[in-house]
XYZ file of C-alpha atoms in Angstrom:
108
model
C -67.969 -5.618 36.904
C -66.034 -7.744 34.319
C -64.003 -10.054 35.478
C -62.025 -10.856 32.190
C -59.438 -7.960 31.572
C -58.357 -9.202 28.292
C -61.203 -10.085 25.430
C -60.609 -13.113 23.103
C -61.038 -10.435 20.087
C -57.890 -8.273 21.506
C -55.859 -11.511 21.919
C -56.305 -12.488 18.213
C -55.967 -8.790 16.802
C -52.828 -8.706 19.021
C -51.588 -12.101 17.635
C -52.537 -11.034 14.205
C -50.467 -8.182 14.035
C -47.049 -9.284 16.234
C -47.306 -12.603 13.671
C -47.273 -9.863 10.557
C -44.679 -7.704 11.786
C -42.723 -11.018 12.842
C -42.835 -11.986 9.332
C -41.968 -8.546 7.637
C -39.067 -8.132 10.022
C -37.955 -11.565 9.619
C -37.642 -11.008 5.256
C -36.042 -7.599 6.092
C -33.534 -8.949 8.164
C -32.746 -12.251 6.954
C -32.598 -11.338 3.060
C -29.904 -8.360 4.072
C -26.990 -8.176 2.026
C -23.793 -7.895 3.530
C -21.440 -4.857 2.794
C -18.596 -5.292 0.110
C -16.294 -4.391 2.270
C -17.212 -6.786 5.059
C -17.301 -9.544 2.691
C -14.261 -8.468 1.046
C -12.425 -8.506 5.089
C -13.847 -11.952 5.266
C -12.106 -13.519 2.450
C -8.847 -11.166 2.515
C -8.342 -12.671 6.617
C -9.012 -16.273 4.459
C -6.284 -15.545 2.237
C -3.606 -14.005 4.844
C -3.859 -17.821 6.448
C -2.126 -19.490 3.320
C 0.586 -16.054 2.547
C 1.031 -12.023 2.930
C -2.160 -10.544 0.832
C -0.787 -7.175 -1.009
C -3.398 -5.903 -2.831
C -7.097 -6.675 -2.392
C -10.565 -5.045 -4.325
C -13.866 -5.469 -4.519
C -17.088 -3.995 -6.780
C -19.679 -2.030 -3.878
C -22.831 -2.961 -6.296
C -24.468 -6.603 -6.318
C -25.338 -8.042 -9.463
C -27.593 -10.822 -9.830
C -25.970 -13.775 -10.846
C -27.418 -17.390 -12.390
C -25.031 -20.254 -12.867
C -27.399 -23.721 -13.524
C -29.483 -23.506 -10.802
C -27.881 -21.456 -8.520
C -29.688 -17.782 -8.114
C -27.791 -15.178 -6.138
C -26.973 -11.462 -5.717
C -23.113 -10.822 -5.690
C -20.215 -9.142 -5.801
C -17.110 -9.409 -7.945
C -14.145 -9.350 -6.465
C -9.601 -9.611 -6.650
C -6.923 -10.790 -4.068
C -3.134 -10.422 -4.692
C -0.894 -12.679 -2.544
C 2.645 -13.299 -2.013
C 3.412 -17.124 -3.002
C 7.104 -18.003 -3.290
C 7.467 -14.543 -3.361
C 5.872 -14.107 -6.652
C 2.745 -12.076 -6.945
C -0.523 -14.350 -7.862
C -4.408 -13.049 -8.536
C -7.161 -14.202 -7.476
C -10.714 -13.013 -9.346
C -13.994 -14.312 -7.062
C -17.818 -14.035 -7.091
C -18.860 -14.065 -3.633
C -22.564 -14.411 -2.574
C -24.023 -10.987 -1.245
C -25.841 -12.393 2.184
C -23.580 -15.147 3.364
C -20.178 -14.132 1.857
C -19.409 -17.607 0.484
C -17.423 -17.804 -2.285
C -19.380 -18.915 -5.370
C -16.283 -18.623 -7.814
C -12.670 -18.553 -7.266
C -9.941 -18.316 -10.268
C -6.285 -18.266 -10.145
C -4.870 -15.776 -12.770
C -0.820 -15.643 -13.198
């Protein structure tokens, strides 16, 4: 009878393979682009803090974007806030995983 239920050859196949899916999983998940529309929520709630947002867009594609050394994919973006009571836009780039704003203009 053999006493050793596991062989060393399953052990390593075994290893072998959860270590490869680890590491396929782990670029699928943690290369995932956000939604536009979650990233645009993000930086709308941002804005309310500072004034009364009225008007708010966003582009749904990414678009790679290069700026020195900087390599992202992103997505282009407006908010329209109340200051003094005067309508003011806002034009961003925000970065397509994290949601951090790359670019952030005043217009007005």
């Amino acid at each position: 009878m053999n006493n050793s239920l596991i062989s060393p050859w399953k052990v390593s196949a075994t290893l072998g393979l959860s270590s490869i899916a680890g590491f396929v999983l782990g670029q699928l998940i943690g290369n995932r682009k956000q939604s536009a529309n979650r990233i645009l929520k993000m930086i709308r709630d941002d804005f309310k803090k500072e004034g009364p947002v009225i008007g708010s867009w966003i582009d749904s594609q990414a678009e790679p974007y290069q700026r020195y050394a900087v390599k992202a994919d992103v997505y282009h973006g407006g908010v329209t806030r109340l200051e003094d009571s005067i309508p003011v836009n806002y034009q961003f780039v925000a970065d397509a995983r994290t949601g951090s704003l790359i670019e952030l203009k005043r217009e007005n």
